[in-house]
CSV table of C-alpha atoms in Angstrom, one decimal:
chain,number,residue,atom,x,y,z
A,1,UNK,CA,14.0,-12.6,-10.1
A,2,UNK,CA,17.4,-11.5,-8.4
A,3,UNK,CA,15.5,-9.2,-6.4
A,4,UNK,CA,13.1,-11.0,-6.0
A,5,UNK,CA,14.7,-14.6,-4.1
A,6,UNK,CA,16.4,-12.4,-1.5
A,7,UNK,CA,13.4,-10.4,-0.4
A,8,UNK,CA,11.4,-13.7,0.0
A,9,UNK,CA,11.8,-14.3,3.7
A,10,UNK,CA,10.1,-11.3,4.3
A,11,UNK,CA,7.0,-11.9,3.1
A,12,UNK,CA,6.2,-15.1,5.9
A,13,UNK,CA,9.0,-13.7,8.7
A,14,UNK,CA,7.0,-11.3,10.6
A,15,UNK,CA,8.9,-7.7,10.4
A,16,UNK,CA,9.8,-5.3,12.9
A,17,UNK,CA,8.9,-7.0,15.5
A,18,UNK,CA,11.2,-6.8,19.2
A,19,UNK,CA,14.3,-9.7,19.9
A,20,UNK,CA,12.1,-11.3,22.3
A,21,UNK,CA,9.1,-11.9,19.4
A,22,UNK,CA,11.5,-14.2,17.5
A,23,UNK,CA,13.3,-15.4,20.5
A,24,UNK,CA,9.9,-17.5,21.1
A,25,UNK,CA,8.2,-17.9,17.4
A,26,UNK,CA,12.0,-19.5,16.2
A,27,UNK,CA,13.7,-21.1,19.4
A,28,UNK,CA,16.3,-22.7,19.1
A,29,UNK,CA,14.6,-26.0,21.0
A,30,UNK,CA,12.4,-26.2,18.1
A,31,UNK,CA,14.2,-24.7,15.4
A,32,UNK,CA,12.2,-24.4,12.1
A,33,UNK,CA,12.9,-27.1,9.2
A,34,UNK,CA,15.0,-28.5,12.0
A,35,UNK,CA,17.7,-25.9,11.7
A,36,UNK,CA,16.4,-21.9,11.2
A,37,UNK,CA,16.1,-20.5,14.8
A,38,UNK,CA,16.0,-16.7,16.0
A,39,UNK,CA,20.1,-16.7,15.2
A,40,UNK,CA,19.3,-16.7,11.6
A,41,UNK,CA,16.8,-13.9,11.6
A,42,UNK,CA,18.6,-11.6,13.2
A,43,UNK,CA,22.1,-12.3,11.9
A,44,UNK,CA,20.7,-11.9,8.4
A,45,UNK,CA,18.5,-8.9,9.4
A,46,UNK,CA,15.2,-11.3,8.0
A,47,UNK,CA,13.3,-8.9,10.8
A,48,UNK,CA,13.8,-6.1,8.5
A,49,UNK,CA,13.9,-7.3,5.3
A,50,UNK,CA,12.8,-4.3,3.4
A,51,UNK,CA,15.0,-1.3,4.8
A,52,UNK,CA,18.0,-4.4,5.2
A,53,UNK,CA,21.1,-3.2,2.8
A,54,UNK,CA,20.8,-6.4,1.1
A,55,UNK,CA,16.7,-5.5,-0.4
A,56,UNK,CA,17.9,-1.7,-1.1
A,57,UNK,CA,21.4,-2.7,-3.1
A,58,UNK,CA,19.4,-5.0,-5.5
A,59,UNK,CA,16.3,-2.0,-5.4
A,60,UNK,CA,19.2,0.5,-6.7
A,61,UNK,CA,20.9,-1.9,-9.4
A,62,UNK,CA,17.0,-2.7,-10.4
A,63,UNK,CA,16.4,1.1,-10.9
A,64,UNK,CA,20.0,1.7,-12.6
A,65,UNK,CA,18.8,-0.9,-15.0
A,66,UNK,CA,15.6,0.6,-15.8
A,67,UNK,CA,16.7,4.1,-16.4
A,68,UNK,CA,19.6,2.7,-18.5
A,69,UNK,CA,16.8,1.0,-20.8
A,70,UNK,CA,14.7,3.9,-20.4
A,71,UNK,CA,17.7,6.5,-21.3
A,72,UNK,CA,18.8,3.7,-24.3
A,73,UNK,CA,15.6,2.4,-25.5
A,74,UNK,CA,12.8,5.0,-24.7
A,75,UNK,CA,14.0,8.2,-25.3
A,76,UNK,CA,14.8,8.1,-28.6
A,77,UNK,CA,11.1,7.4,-29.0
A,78,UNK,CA,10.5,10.8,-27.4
A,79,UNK,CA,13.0,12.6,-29.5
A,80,UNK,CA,10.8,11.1,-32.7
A,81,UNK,CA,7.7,12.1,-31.8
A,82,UNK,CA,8.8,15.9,-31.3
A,83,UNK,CA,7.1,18.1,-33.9
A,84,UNK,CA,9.9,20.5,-35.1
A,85,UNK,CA,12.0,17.0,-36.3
A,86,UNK,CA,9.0,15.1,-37.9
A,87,UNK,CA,10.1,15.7,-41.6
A,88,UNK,CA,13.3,14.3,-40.3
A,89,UNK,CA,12.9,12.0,-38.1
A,90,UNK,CA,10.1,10.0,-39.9
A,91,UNK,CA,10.9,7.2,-42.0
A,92,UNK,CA,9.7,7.5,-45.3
A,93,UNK,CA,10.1,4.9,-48.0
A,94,UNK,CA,11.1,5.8,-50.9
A,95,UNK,CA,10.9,2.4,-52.7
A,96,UNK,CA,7.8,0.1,-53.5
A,97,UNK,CA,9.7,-3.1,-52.6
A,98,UNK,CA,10.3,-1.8,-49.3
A,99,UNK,CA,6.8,-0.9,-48.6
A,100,UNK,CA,5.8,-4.5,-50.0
A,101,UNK,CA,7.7,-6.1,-47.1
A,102,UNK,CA,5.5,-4.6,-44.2
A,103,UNK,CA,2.8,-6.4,-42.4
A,104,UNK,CA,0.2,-5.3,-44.4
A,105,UNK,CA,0.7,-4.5,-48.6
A,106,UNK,CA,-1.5,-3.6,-51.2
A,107,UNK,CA,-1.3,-2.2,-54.5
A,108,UNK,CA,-4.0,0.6,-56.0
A,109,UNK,CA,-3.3,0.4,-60.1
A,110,UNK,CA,-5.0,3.9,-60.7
A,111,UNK,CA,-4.9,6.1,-57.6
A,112,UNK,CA,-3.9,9.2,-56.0
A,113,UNK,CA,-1.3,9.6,-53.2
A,114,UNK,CA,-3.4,12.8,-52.1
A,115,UNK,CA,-6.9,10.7,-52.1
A,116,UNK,CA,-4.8,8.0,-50.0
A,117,UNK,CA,-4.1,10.3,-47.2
A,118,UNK,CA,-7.7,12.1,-47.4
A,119,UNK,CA,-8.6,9.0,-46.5
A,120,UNK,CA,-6.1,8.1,-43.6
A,121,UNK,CA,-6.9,11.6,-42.2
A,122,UNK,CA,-10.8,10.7,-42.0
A,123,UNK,CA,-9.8,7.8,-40.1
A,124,UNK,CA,-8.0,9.4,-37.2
A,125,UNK,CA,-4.6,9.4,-38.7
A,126,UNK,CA,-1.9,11.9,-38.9
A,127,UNK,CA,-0.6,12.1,-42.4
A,128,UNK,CA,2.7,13.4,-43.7
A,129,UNK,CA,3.5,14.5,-47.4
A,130,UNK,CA,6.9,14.3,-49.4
A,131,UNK,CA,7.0,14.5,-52.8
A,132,UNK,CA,5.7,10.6,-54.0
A,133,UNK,CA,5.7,9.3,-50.9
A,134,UNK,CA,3.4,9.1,-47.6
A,135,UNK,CA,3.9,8.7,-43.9
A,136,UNK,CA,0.6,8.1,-41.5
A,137,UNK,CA,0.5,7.2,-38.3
A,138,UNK,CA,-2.0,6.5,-35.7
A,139,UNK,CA,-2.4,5.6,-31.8
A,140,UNK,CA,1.4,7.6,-31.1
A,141,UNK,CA,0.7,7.3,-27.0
A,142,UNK,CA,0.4,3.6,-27.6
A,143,UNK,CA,3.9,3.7,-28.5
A,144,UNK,CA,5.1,6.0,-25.9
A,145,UNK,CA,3.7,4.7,-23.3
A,146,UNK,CA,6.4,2.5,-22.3
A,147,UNK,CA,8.1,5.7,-21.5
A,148,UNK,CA,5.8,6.1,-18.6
A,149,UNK,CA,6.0,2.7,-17.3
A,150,UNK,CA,9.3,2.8,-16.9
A,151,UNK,CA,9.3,6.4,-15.0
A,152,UNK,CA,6.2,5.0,-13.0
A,153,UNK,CA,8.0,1.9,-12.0
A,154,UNK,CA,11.1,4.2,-11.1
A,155,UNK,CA,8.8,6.4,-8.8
A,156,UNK,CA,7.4,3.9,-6.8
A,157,UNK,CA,11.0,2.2,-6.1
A,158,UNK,CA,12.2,5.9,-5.2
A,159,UNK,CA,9.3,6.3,-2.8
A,160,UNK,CA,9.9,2.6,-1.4
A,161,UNK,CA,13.9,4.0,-1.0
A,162,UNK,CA,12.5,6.7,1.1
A,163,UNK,CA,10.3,5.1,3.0
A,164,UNK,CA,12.9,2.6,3.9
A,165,UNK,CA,15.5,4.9,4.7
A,166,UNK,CA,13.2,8.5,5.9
A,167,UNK,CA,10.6,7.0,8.1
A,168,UNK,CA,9.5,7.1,11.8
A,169,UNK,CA,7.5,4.7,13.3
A,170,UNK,CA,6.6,3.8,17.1
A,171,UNK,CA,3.9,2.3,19.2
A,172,UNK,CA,2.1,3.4,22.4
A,173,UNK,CA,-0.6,2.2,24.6
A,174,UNK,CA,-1.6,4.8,26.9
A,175,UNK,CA,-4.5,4.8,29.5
A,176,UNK,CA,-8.2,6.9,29.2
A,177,UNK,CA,-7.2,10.4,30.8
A,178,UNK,CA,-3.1,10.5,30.3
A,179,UNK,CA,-0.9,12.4,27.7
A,180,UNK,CA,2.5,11.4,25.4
A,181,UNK,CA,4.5,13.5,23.3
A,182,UNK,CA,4.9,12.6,19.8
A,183,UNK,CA,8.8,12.5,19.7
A,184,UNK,CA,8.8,10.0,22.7
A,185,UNK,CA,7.5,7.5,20.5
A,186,UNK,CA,8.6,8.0,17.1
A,187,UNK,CA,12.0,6.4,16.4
A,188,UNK,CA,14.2,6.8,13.0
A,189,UNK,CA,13.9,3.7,10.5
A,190,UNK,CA,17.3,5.1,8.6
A,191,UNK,CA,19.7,7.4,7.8
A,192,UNK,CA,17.5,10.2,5.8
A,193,UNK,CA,14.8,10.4,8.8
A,194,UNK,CA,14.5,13.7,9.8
A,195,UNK,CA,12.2,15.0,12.7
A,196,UNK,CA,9.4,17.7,12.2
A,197,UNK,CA,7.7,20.6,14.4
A,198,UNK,CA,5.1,17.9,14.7
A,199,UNK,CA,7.4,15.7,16.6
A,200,UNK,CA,6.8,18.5,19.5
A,201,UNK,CA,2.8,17.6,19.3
A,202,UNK,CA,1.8,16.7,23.0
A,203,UNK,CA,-1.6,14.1,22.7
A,204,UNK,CA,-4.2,13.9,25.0
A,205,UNK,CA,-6.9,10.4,25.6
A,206,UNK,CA,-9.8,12.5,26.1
A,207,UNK,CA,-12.0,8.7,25.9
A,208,UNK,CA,-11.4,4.9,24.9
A,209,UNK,CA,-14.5,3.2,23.9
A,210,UNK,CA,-15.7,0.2,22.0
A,211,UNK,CA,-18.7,-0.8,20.3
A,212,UNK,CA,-19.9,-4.7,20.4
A,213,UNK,CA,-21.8,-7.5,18.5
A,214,UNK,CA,-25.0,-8.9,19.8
A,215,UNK,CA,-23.1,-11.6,20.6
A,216,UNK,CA,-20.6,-9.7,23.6
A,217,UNK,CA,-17.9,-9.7,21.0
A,218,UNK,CA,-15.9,-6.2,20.4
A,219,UNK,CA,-16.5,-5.2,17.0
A,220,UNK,CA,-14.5,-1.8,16.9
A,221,UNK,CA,-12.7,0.4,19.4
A,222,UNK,CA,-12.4,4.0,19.3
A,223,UNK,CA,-10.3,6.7,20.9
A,224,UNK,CA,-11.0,10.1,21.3
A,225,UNK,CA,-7.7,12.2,21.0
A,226,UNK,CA,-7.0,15.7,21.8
A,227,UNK,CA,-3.2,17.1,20.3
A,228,UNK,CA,-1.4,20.3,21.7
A,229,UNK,CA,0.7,22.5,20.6
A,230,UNK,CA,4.3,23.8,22.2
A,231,UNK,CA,2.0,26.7,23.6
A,232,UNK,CA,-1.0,24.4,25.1
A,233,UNK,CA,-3.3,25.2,22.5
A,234,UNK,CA,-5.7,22.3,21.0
A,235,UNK,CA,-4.8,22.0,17.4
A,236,UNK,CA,-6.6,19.2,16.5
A,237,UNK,CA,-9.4,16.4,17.7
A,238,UNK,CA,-10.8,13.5,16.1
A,239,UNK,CA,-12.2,10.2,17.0
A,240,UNK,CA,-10.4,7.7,15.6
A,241,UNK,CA,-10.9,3.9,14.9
A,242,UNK,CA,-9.4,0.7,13.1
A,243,UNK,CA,-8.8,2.0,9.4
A,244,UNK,CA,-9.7,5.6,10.5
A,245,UNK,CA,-6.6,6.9,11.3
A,246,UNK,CA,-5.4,10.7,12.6
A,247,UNK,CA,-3.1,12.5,10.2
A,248,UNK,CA,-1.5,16.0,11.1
A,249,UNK,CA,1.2,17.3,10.0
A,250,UNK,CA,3.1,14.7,8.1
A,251,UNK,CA,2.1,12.1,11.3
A,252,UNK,CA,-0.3,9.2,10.9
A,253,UNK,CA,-1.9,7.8,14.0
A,254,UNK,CA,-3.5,4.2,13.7
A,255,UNK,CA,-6.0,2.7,16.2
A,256,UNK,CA,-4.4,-1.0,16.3
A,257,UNK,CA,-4.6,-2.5,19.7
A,258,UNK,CA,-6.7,-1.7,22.9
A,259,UNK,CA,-6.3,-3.1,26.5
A,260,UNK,CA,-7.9,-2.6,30.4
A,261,UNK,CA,-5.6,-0.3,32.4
A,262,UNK,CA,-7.4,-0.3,35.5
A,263,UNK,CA,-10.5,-1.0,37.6
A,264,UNK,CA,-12.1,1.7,40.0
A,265,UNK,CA,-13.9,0.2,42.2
A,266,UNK,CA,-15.7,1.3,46.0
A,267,UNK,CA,-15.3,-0.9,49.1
A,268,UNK,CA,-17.4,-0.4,51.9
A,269,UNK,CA,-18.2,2.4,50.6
A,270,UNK,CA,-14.9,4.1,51.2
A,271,UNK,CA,-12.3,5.2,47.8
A,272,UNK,CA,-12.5,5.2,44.9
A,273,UNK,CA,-9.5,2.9,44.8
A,274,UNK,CA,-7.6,1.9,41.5
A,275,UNK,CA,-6.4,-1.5,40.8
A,276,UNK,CA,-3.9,-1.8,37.6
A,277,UNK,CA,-5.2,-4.8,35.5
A,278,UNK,CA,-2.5,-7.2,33.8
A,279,UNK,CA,-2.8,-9.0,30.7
A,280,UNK,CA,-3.0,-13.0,31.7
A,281,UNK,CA,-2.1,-15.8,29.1
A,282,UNK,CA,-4.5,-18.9,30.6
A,283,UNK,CA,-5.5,-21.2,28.2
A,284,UNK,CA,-4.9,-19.3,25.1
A,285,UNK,CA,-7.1,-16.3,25.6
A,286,UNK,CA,-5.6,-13.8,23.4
A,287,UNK,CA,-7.5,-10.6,25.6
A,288,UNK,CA,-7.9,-11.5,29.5
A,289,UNK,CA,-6.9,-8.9,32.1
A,290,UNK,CA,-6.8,-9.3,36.0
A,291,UNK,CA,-6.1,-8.1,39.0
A,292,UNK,CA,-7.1,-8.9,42.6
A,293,UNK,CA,-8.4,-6.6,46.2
A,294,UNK,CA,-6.0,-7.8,48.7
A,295,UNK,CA,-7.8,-8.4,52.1
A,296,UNK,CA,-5.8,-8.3,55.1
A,297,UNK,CA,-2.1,-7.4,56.0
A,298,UNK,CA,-0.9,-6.6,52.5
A,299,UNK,CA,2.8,-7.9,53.1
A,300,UNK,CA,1.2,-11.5,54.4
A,301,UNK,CA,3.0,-14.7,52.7
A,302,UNK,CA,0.1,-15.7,51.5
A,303,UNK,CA,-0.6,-12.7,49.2
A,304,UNK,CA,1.1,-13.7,46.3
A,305,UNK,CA,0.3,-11.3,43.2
A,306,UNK,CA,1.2,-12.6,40.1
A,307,UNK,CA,4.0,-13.3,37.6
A,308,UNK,CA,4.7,-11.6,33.4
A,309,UNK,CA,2.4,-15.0,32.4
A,310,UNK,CA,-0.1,-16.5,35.1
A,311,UNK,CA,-2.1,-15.0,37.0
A,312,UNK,CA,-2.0,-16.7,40.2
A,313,UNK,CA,-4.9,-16.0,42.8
A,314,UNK,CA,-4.6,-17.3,46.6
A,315,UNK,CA,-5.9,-17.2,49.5
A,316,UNK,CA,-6.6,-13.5,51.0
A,317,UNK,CA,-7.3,-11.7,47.9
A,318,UNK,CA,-10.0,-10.8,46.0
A,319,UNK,CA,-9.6,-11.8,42.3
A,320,UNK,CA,-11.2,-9.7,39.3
A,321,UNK,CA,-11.2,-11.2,35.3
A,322,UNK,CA,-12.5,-8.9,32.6
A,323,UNK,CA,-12.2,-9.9,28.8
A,324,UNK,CA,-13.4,-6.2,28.0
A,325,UNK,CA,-15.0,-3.1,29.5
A,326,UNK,CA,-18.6,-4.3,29.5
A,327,UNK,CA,-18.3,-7.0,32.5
A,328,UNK,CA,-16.6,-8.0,35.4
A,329,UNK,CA,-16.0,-11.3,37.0
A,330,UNK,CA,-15.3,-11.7,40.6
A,331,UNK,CA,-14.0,-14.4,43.0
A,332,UNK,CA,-14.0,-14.5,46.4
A,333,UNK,CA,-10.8,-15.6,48.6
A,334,UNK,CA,-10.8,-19.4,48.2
A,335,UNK,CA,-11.1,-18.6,44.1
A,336,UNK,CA,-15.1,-19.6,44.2
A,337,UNK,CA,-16.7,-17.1,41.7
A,338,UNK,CA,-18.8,-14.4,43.6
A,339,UNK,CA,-21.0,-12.9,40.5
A,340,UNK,CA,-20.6,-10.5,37.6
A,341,UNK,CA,-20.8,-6.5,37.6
A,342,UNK,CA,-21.0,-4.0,34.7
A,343,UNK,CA,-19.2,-0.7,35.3
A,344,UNK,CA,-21.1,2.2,36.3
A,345,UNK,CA,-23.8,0.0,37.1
A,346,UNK,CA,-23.5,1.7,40.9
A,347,UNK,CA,-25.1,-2.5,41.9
A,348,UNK,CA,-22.8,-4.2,45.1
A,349,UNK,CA,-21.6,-7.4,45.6
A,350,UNK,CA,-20.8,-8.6,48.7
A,351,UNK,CA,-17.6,-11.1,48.5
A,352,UNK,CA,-16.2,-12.3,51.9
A,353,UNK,CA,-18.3,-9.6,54.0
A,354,UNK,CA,-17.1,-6.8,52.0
A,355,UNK,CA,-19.3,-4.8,50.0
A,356,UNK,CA,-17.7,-3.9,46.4
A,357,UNK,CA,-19.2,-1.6,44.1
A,358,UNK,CA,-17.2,-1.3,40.3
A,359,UNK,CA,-17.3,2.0,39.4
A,360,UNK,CA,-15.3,1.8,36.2
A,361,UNK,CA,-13.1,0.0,34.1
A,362,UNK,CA,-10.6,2.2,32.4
A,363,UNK,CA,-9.5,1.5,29.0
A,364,UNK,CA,-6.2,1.7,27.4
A,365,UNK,CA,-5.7,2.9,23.6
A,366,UNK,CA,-3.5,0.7,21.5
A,367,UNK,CA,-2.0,3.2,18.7
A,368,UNK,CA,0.9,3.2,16.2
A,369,UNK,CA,2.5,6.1,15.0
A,370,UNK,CA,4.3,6.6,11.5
A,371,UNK,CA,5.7,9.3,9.1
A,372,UNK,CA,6.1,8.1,5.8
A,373,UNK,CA,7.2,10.6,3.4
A,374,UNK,CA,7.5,7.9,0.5
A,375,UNK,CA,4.0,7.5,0.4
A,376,UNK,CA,2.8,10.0,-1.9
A,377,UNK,CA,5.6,9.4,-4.7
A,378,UNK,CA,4.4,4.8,-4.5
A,379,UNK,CA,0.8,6.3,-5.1
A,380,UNK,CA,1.6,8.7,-7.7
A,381,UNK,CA,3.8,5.6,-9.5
A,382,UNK,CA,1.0,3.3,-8.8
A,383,UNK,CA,-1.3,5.9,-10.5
A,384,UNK,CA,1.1,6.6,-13.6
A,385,UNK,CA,1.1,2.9,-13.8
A,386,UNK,CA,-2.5,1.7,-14.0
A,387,UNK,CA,-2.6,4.9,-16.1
A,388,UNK,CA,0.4,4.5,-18.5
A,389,UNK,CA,-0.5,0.1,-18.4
A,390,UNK,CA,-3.7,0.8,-19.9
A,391,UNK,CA,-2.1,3.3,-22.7
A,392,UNK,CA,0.1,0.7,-23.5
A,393,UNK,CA,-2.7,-1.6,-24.9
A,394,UNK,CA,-3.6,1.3,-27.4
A,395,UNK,CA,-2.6,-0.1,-31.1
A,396,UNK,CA,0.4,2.2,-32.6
A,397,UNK,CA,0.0,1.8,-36.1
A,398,UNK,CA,1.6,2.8,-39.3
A,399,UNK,CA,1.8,3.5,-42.5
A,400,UNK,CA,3.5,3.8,-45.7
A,401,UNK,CA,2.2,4.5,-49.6
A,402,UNK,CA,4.9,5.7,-53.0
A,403,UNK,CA,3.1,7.5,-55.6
A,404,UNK,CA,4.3,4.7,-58.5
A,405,UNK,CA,3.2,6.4,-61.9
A,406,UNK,CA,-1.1,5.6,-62.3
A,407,UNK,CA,-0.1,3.0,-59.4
A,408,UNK,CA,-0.1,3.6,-55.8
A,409,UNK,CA,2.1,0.9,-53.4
A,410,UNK,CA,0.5,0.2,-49.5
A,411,UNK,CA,1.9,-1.1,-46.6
A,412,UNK,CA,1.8,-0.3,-43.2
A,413,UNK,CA,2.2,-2.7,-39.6
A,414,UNK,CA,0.9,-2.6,-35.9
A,415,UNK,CA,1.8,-3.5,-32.7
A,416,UNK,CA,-1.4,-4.4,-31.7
A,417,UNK,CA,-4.4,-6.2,-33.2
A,418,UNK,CA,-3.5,-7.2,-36.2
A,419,UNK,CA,-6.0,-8.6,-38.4
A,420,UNK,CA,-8.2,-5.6,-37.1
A,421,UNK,CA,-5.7,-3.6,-38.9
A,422,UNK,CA,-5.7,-5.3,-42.1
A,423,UNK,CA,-9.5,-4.8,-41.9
A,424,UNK,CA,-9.4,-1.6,-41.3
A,425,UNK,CA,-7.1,-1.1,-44.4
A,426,UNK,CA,-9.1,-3.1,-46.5
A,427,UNK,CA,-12.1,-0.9,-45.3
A,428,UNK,CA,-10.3,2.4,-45.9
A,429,UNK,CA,-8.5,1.4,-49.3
A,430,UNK,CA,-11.9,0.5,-50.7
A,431,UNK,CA,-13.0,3.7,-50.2
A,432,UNK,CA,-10.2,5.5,-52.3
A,433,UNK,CA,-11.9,6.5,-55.7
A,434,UNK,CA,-9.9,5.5,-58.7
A,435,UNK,CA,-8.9,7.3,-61.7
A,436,UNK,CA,-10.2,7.1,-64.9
A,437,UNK,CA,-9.1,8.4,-67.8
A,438,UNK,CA,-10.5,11.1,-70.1
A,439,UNK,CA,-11.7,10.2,-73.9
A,440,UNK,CA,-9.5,13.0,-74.6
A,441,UNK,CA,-6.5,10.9,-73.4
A,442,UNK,CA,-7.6,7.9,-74.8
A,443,UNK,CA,-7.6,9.4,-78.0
A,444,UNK,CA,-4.4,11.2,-78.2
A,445,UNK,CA,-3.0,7.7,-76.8
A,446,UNK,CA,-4.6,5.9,-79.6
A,447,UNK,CA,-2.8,9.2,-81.8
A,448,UNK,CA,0.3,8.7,-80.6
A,449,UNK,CA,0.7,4.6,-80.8
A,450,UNK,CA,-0.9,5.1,-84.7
């Protein structure tokens, strides 16, 4: 719970994100519960809660803790279970009243220690002999299996450490056709990240495309990428997508994001001309991109272009809207709307006496880069910990019996079901035969008490 209170924040304060993100999700016009504005996030690093000093002090006193317990508690249960020691390290009891006080106690009045543990070894358990008395146990891995929790849960706060403190991670949106270098992007999350040959990887957008519902909605978005080695030699291609990412050489690539770069487009017949598109935030549309022909002297008043929010069309331009790459909606000078056009669909549309023809519209690839080298030690604690978790539930059971004369004194616990195991003892017990006497005996008895 120590750990846990301080890493809270994190899990509702969006993480990583740039100053200006929080400087308008907390402001500090509308501060949050009336008092927590961007000030608080960044002063207590909430924007990076998990590689903060504060998350990975109470992640090493967490993991001190556990391999104390684990040094203290656990390994001693290793050192038992090691065969050269078992005559030694095994407790047997050597007294009926101890073996009375277990969970489980019975007493056989004519029976033979040797026939009890026949029958404990028919059942799956490993029997031990000395002198009068017996040792069986059964379900050992139950009992050890705490051992591998512990070393499980250490593994996956190791590889969370590393991650934390060995990472690179960057974003990039680059347009259909252009190139970035790995390194340029990538940027250290702390003081064990170490760049790779990789790093030197130039990528190529050979193609961004997307794929649609019936309904005009974008359903996926893919990007065809091309990466280079130092010498100009193609290393690697793949088409990636949402949740099928690129990995080479240590590097993950994520398709996350997409946007319009540009519109080619023919007028009069003459270009192609490009015209950059810019994302527009008008009533809440999360994806809208514009841009606009000018018509006319270029450095008139009245051509006004448009601002970082609003797109603002006036007089003597020529406005384009486009929510993706399968349409585009044109206006004519006084903002009217002219008609929409489909890329490469080579059909004109005549706005203010001017013939335009779109050729394309050219897509931008949203991607997000990472190297992670803490993720293969989380899954292989994740995996010793399902694995180790489900051991656990295994019953460790035990037993003890003392040869007593004729008489032979049970007992034996579990950690697990219980009355199972008094079941099965009952069950096993009833199947140890029982010795009877010869006449012979009987009659030197009777001899000897005449």
């Amino acid at each position: 719970m120590t750990k846990t209170w301080p890493s809270m924040p994190g899990t509702f304060i969006d993480q990583g994100e740039a100053p200006d993100f929080y400087f308008q999700k907390y402001p500090e016009d509308h501060p949050v519960l009336g008092f927590f504005t961007w000030r608080w996030v960044l002063a207590l690093g909430f924007d990076h809660m998990f590689t903060s000093p504060i998350f990975l002090g109470m992640l090493a006193l967490l993991g001190a803790s556990l391999m104390a317990c684990t040094y203290t508690t656990q390994f001693p249960l290793i050192k038992v279970a090691r065969r050269p020691n078992l005559f030694h390290r095994w407790s047997f009891l050597h007294s009926a009243e101890s073996i009375r006080k277990q969970e489980f106690s019975e007493s056989l009045p004519r029976a033979s220690i040797q026939d009890v543990g026949t029958i404990l070894m028919g059942a799956g358990y490993e029997v031990f002999l000395k002198g009068p008395s017996l040792y069986a146990f059964q379900g050992l891995a139950g009992r050890l299996a705490p051992v591998g929790v512990h070393i499980a849960l250490l593994l996956i706060m190791a590889g969370g450490t590393l991650s934390a403190t060995g990472s690179f991670r960057g974003s990039v949106t680059v347009p259909q056709g252009l190139n970035f270098v790995v390194g340029d992007v990538l940027g250290p999350t702390g003081f064990l990240s170490s760049p790779s040959d990789a790093f030197n990887t130039e990528i190529h957008v050979n193609r961004f495309y997307m794929d649609y519902y019936e309904s005009g909605e974008v359903s996926q978005f893919h990007t065809d990428l091309s990466l280079f080695n130092m010498d100009g030699k193609e290393v690697m291609r793949k088409t990636i997508s949402v949740n099928d990412p690129l990995r080479y050489g240590g590097i993950t690539i994520y398709q996350t994001d997409w946007s319009i770069s540009a519109l080619q487009i023919l007028k009069d017949n003459e270009g192609p001309y490009n015209l950059a598109m810019a994302p527009l935030k008008i009533n809440g549309d999360k994806k809208l991109f514009g841009t606009f022909l000018p018509v006319g002297d270029i450095n008139s008043p009245d051509v006004k272009g448009m601002d970082n929010n609003f797109k603002i069309f006036l007089e003597k331009e020529k406005s384009m809207l486009a929510r993706d790459l399968q349409s585009i909606v044109l206006y004519d000078k006084e903002g009217k709307f002219a008609g929409v056009r489909r890329p490469n669909s080579k059909l004109p549309i005549n706005i203010d006496g001017s013939e335009i023809v779109i050729v394309d519209a050219i897509g931008s690839s949203g991607l997000d880069l990472k190297t992670d080298p803490g993720v293969p030690v989380v899954y292989a604690g994740f995996g010793a910990l399902m694995l180790t978790t489900c051991i656990s539930y295994l019953s460790h059971s035990q037993v003890w019996a003392l040869q007593d004369g004729t008489r032979v004194v049970i007992g034996g616990k579990t950690n697990r079901a219980k009355i199972e195991f008094q079941d099965e003892m009952n069950r096993l017990l009833d199947k140890v035969p029982e010795i009877v006497e010869s006449p012979a005996s009987k009659q030197a008895d009777s001899l000897i008490s005449g």
